[in-house]
Every structure is written in C-alpha cells, then in structure tokens.
XYZ file of C-alpha atoms in Angstrom:
366
model
C 49.083 51.101 -6.985
C 46.602 49.539 -9.489
C 47.751 46.074 -8.387
C 46.868 46.833 -4.750
C 43.489 48.233 -5.837
C 42.500 45.153 -7.852
C 43.837 42.874 -5.122
C 41.569 44.627 -2.616
C 38.548 44.249 -4.931
C 39.262 40.540 -5.327
C 39.490 40.187 -1.544
C 36.170 41.993 -1.065
C 34.465 39.742 -3.638
C 35.738 36.617 -1.890
C 34.593 37.992 1.464
C 31.129 38.814 0.089
C 30.721 35.329 -1.412
C 31.775 33.774 1.899
C 29.190 35.818 3.793
C 26.412 34.841 1.339
C 27.300 31.131 1.570
C 27.336 31.382 5.362
C 23.873 32.947 5.361
C 22.532 30.188 3.071
C 23.969 27.544 5.404
C 22.353 29.224 8.434
C 18.941 29.369 6.686
C 19.110 25.676 5.727
C 20.157 24.742 9.267
C 17.311 26.722 10.836
C 14.742 25.160 8.480
C 15.932 21.673 9.387
C 15.736 22.587 13.060
C 12.154 23.829 12.587
C 11.159 20.530 10.954
C 12.762 18.589 13.796
C 11.052 20.705 16.462
C 7.699 20.326 14.707
C 8.130 16.553 14.658
C 9.006 16.586 18.361
C 5.952 18.740 19.011
C 3.704 16.144 17.339
C 5.257 13.414 19.423
C 4.738 15.489 22.551
C 1.052 15.806 21.746
C 0.817 12.068 21.103
C 2.439 11.053 24.398
C 0.397 13.619 26.287
C -2.727 12.069 24.812
C -1.608 8.573 25.812
C -0.928 9.647 29.391
C -4.384 11.180 29.750
C -6.397 8.482 27.992
C -7.686 5.317 29.613
C -8.785 3.757 26.347
C -5.290 2.821 25.231
C -3.973 1.607 28.599
C -3.717 -1.967 27.289
C -1.225 -0.996 24.564
C 2.520 -0.589 24.617
C 4.588 1.950 22.751
C 7.764 0.612 21.196
C 10.473 3.077 20.203
C 13.158 1.201 18.241
C 14.736 4.420 16.988
C 14.431 8.128 17.862
C 12.528 8.863 14.627
C 10.223 5.819 14.592
C 7.397 4.999 16.978
C 5.240 1.891 16.700
C 1.921 1.356 18.395
C 0.970 -2.302 18.429
C -0.837 -4.574 20.812
C 0.660 -7.564 22.588
C -1.627 -9.897 20.667
C -0.448 -8.586 17.302
C 3.205 -8.619 18.391
C 3.324 -12.380 18.896
C 2.730 -13.620 15.355
C 5.370 -11.306 13.915
C 8.151 -12.098 16.384
C 7.528 -15.679 17.438
C 5.941 -17.661 14.652
C 7.271 -16.329 11.344
C 9.743 -18.524 9.511
C 11.460 -18.655 6.142
C 10.817 -15.712 3.826
C 8.311 -14.203 6.262
C 10.913 -13.803 9.019
C 12.605 -11.041 7.006
C 9.448 -8.929 6.654
C 9.229 -5.997 9.074
C 6.512 -3.351 9.274
C 6.466 0.237 10.476
C 2.896 1.138 11.388
C 1.545 4.674 11.858
C 1.880 6.020 15.397
C -1.824 6.485 16.097
C -3.073 3.344 14.346
C -5.104 1.137 16.709
C -6.912 -1.745 15.035
C -7.385 -4.177 17.910
C -10.828 -2.952 18.967
C -12.349 -2.938 15.482
C -10.554 -5.569 13.410
C -13.623 -7.814 13.106
C -15.641 -4.972 11.588
C -13.230 -3.983 8.831
C -12.913 -4.936 5.187
C -9.328 -3.894 4.405
C -8.317 -2.707 0.950
C -4.530 -2.928 0.698
C -3.114 -0.593 -1.959
C 0.435 -1.364 -3.063
C 2.063 2.013 -3.608
C 5.550 3.295 -4.340
C 6.893 5.473 -1.542
C 7.377 8.358 -3.985
C 3.725 8.339 -5.144
C 2.547 10.696 -2.415
C 0.234 12.681 -4.707
C -1.439 9.503 -5.969
C -2.152 8.385 -2.391
C -3.559 11.800 -1.573
C -5.813 11.669 -4.647
C -7.087 8.212 -3.654
C -7.881 9.418 -0.122
C -9.891 12.302 -1.561
C -11.776 10.172 -4.089
C -12.602 6.466 -3.827
C -10.378 5.714 -0.815
C -12.260 7.492 1.954
C -13.673 5.287 4.732
C -17.061 3.851 3.806
C -19.655 1.675 5.537
C -21.164 -1.604 4.386
C -23.892 -4.016 5.500
C -26.221 -1.554 7.238
C -23.304 0.482 8.565
C -21.970 -2.487 10.564
C -18.749 -2.960 8.615
C -16.198 -0.318 7.722
C -14.242 -0.435 4.467
C -10.780 0.981 5.107
C -7.967 1.667 2.689
C -4.350 1.087 3.732
C -1.304 1.904 1.612
C 1.627 -0.507 1.714
C 4.854 1.231 0.704
C 8.435 0.037 0.501
C 11.747 1.572 1.448
C 13.144 4.558 -0.430
C 15.941 6.426 1.331
C 15.021 9.902 0.113
C 11.364 9.521 1.132
C 11.702 8.311 4.735
C 10.885 11.647 6.405
C 7.959 12.343 4.080
C 6.535 8.864 4.664
C 6.885 9.384 8.403
C 5.030 12.714 8.174
C 2.328 11.049 6.057
C 1.910 8.374 8.734
C 1.480 11.036 11.408
C -1.180 12.841 9.401
C -3.269 10.045 7.904
C -2.770 6.783 9.858
C -3.084 4.693 6.706
C 0.472 4.171 5.410
C 2.170 0.895 6.322
C 5.870 0.777 5.535
C 7.590 -2.540 4.890
C 11.344 -3.022 4.595
C 11.258 -4.077 0.950
C 12.502 -2.029 -2.046
C 9.881 -0.350 -4.243
C 10.688 -2.425 -7.328
C 8.593 -4.799 -9.411
C 11.356 -7.358 -9.005
C 10.074 -7.644 -5.428
C 6.360 -7.703 -6.249
C 5.877 -11.160 -4.703
C 7.451 -9.988 -1.445
C 5.185 -6.946 -1.396
C 2.057 -9.021 -2.031
C 3.092 -11.452 0.718
C 3.674 -8.472 3.023
C 0.109 -7.300 2.434
C -1.187 -10.771 3.270
C 0.980 -11.059 6.386
C 0.035 -7.594 7.634
C -3.698 -8.299 7.376
C -3.403 -11.652 9.165
C -1.178 -10.129 11.871
C -3.024 -6.897 12.582
C -6.565 -7.683 11.380
C -6.791 -11.392 12.268
C -10.587 -11.390 12.422
C -11.056 -9.932 8.928
C -12.537 -12.706 6.788
C -10.887 -11.403 3.603
C -8.982 -8.491 2.131
C -8.908 -6.751 -1.246
C -5.530 -6.097 -2.864
C -5.101 -3.346 -5.459
C -2.545 -0.764 -6.638
C -2.271 3.019 -6.622
C -2.838 3.471 -10.363
C -6.426 2.230 -10.102
C -9.790 4.004 -9.815
C -12.292 1.771 -8.003
C -16.044 2.153 -8.482
C -16.846 1.906 -4.775
C -20.618 2.212 -5.136
C -20.713 -0.771 -7.489
C -18.310 -2.681 -5.224
C -20.506 -2.099 -2.167
C -23.937 -2.520 -3.757
C -23.288 -5.315 -6.258
C -19.895 -6.978 -5.926
C -19.445 -7.595 -2.191
C -22.933 -9.106 -1.670
C -22.293 -11.714 -4.370
C -18.923 -12.843 -3.003
C -19.942 -12.896 0.667
C -20.984 -16.537 0.529
C -17.477 -17.542 -0.573
C -15.426 -15.483 1.876
C -15.420 -18.280 4.472
C -13.819 -20.650 1.958
C -10.234 -21.405 1.023
C -10.243 -19.292 -2.128
C -8.688 -16.450 -4.140
C -11.141 -14.353 -6.163
C -10.026 -12.454 -9.247
C -9.526 -12.519 -12.990
C -7.455 -15.549 -13.994
C -5.980 -16.373 -17.388
C -3.249 -15.089 -19.692
C -5.628 -12.582 -21.277
C -5.821 -10.830 -17.894
C -2.075 -10.546 -17.257
C -0.582 -7.073 -16.902
C 2.489 -6.428 -19.093
C 5.487 -4.972 -17.297
C 7.877 -2.344 -18.587
C 11.147 -2.984 -20.370
C 13.278 -2.827 -17.223
C 10.829 -4.637 -14.950
C 11.126 -8.329 -14.197
C 9.223 -10.529 -16.617
C 7.719 -13.645 -15.182
C 6.835 -16.136 -17.932
C 10.128 -17.997 -17.566
C 9.439 -18.928 -13.941
C 6.367 -21.059 -14.618
C 6.986 -24.742 -13.832
C 7.668 -26.613 -17.105
C 5.415 -29.485 -16.016
C 2.333 -27.287 -15.746
C 1.673 -24.825 -18.539
C -1.904 -24.256 -17.364
C -0.961 -22.627 -14.075
C -3.350 -19.726 -13.519
C -2.658 -16.595 -11.512
C -4.811 -13.580 -10.704
C -4.583 -10.290 -12.546
C -2.551 -8.140 -10.158
C -4.563 -4.907 -10.214
C -7.363 -6.278 -8.029
C -7.987 -9.593 -6.314
C -9.518 -10.876 -3.066
C -7.931 -13.352 -0.661
C -9.912 -15.009 2.143
C -8.411 -15.557 5.583
C -8.369 -19.334 5.110
C -6.493 -18.976 1.829
C -4.051 -16.535 3.438
C -3.300 -18.946 6.270
C -2.598 -21.791 3.855
C -0.303 -19.702 1.661
C 1.550 -18.139 4.595
C 2.100 -21.586 6.060
C 3.448 -22.855 2.734
C 5.825 -19.920 2.232
C 7.140 -20.230 5.802
C 9.061 -23.317 4.628
C 10.812 -21.331 1.859
C 13.913 -19.267 2.622
C 14.194 -17.505 -0.725
C 11.859 -16.776 -3.626
C 13.789 -17.553 -6.792
C 11.555 -15.620 -9.202
C 9.422 -13.058 -7.337
C 7.221 -12.042 -10.258
C 3.477 -11.588 -10.684
C 2.404 -15.262 -10.849
C 4.137 -16.330 -7.660
C 1.604 -15.517 -4.914
C -1.725 -16.170 -6.655
C -0.291 -18.768 -9.040
C 2.668 -20.868 -7.921
C 2.242 -20.440 -4.150
C -1.546 -20.747 -4.326
C -1.206 -23.984 -6.293
C 1.297 -25.448 -3.811
C -0.948 -24.466 -0.878
C -3.990 -26.098 -2.572
C -6.013 -22.893 -2.582
C -9.019 -22.765 -4.909
C -9.883 -19.961 -7.324
C -13.034 -18.114 -8.315
C -12.532 -16.699 -11.783
C -14.508 -13.484 -12.234
C -13.864 -13.696 -15.979
C -16.284 -16.630 -16.184
C -18.739 -15.613 -13.455
C -22.413 -15.209 -14.457
C -22.405 -11.650 -13.106
C -20.003 -10.696 -15.915
C -17.883 -8.343 -13.814
C -15.570 -6.200 -15.905
C -12.719 -3.716 -15.658
C -10.936 -1.429 -18.102
C -7.268 -1.032 -18.995
C -7.622 2.281 -20.786
C -5.156 4.005 -23.074
C -7.273 7.134 -22.700
C -8.755 8.664 -19.579
C -10.587 6.505 -17.063
C -13.283 9.165 -16.997
C -14.332 8.287 -20.538
C -14.274 4.567 -19.771
C -16.454 4.978 -16.666
C -18.792 7.314 -18.524
C -19.273 4.644 -21.189
C -19.749 1.784 -18.713
C -20.941 2.675 -15.218
C -20.739 -0.998 -14.162
C -16.961 -1.236 -14.346
C -15.459 -2.474 -11.087
C -12.322 -0.457 -11.695
C -10.270 1.314 -14.332
C -6.578 1.977 -14.786
C -4.728 4.205 -17.214
C -1.128 5.400 -17.659
C -2.535 8.921 -17.324
C -3.337 8.316 -13.635
C 0.329 8.261 -12.674
C 1.251 11.124 -15.017
C -1.436 13.449 -13.639
C -3.398 13.117 -10.406
C -6.104 15.315 -11.934
C -7.283 12.168 -13.727
C -8.326 10.667 -10.386
C -10.604 13.620 -9.686
C -12.039 13.794 -13.208
C -12.938 10.101 -13.111
C -14.336 10.440 -9.599
C -16.587 13.342 -10.579
C -18.024 11.205 -13.378
C -18.722 8.390 -10.904
C -20.428 10.848 -8.555
C -22.583 12.194 -11.368
C -23.845 8.663 -12.057
C -24.995 8.122 -8.472
C-alpha cells in the first residue's frame, strides 16, 4: 500500500512538471508570434504608404528574403551590381526600409560611425546627443549620422528593428571584428560613393567617440572646405596618433612595407575623405582580390599611398586642432578644453551615461 501511494505521488509530480513546461513553451511561442505579427504590421504600414504616395513612384522595392526589405534607386543599384570588382565585389549592404537619399544626396555631409552590432545602447546615446541631424552653411546642408554595423547572428532581429525605427543603420556582410577593420572602412567609403555620390566628402568615426559638433560646424568645417574638392585625406597622421588595439585584436605594424618605414596613416577615430580620394582608392582596391593584412594602416596608409592620394595632417595645421584620449571621463576633458574636436574614453563603452554627462557639459558651454 505505501508503495502505491508514493508511486502515485511521483506520477503526479511528473505530470505537474510536464504541465508547467508546456505552459512555458506556449508563452514563448505566443511572444514570438506577437513579435512576428508586429513586424508584419510595420511592413503593412510601409507598403500602404508606398501605394498611396506619388513621391516615391520612381523607386523599386527589392525583397531578397521575407525578413529583409531594401529600398534603393535604380541609379544607386548600378554601381553595386555592375562595376564592383576585386575585394569590393564581396561587399553587400542592407539599407533601412524607409531610407531615401536620392533626392537630397548633394545636400548632405555624411558622418559614418563604425559600430559593433551589439552596441545598441551606444548608438542610441549618440542619436540623443551629438548625432542628431544638424544644419550647416545657412541651413543649406544637412549633417547626417549613419551607423555602419557588421554581421552578428544573435543581433539580426534587433538590428532590423533598429533600421525600421531610425533609418540610420547600414548593415554590411562583414564580421564585427577588428581583424576586418580595413573591410569595414572600405565599406563606409563604398556606401557613401554608391548612395551619396554627390557628397563631396564624408567624415568617418567610431561609436566610442563624443564629437564637439558646435566646434566642428563653426570652426572646423569652414577651414577644410577649400580642400574638399581635392584628392586628399584629412586627419591626424603619425605614429604618435595611432590607436593601440587590445591583446586579442590584430596588430598592424608587421604589415608595413619594409621598403618604406615612413608610411603614414590616419588616426582611426576620426578622419575625412574627399570624393576624389575615395574614387582613386576604390579604383585601386578593385584590382585586389584579397587584403592580406586588414589592419588600421591599410586604407589611409597603404591603399592611399598606392592610389597617390595626398594627406592633410591636422597635427601640423596652424589651427592646432586637438582631441583627447582620456583615461577619465570625457566630461572632464571637455570641461578643461572646450575646443576639443572630439574625445574618447574606455568609460563610454562601459556606461552610456558618460555620453550624456559629456554632452551636458558641451551644452553648458554654448
């Protein structure tokens, strides 16, 4: 009799556990269905808008996969599919659904921010601080920030949702690793020339940087305007401006050609490339099928040198432009020197609050 009693209790426990696990499975399934339906709802709104709008009648909608929708113009489709060779032929972009740049590409100064796919909070902090759209040159030119992210399997749905909400995340089929930094920098260059062909230059930066936009707009851009129609890369050149990588990131000193120890490359946190320089470097790389050592010096050093692109070294410019690599908070650095072009600190990645603290200090100085 006791054996039957305990056997029945064991059976009831197993039955109860099975019911609980079934309920958990049902809840997870319903949540996933809700996310899917919400995504379909957003797409429904988008296609309804396209059917009722005459302004986008000259565009096509490509749907290569059920979860990915691209909106690109015929003019911007040609350079990507028909003319790219070598390394560039392997670069593919996924643009935000609602992004339409054709009508305004000549009136944009693009700032391309290289960002890891997982750094969603950093991108959100940048949008809410220095990365909001701003106007320049008597409100004739718009400064727009775009984030270039790589591929990370666990982040695909979140990146897609971010694209739907903000229209500023460009995904490229390249891993988010510093071993591929040259490919990512080339992707930024190719994207600007493909989708913003009338932009005379672009600014490249990274997501662990606070940019002093007021100083950029009022002081920096006016002084470099006269050089933006030249074949030139503008930045800080020299070994004293190199950014050290971590222990498990690819070091780059060994890739420098042994015949030229004076090869200079731009500090990676911020540099400017003109359209003429971009065209020369993209043409040069189109004859290369594989980048042997895709480290920091490749694009603005080795490739720039091969393409015969000139440099403007801000480290020796009479304007004495400066930046800060801070071990403390960027807020303190900007409070000490309000003329910094930008600041970076390890604390920015550890805590997004540092973006807002530094931004509030910049606002208080204006």
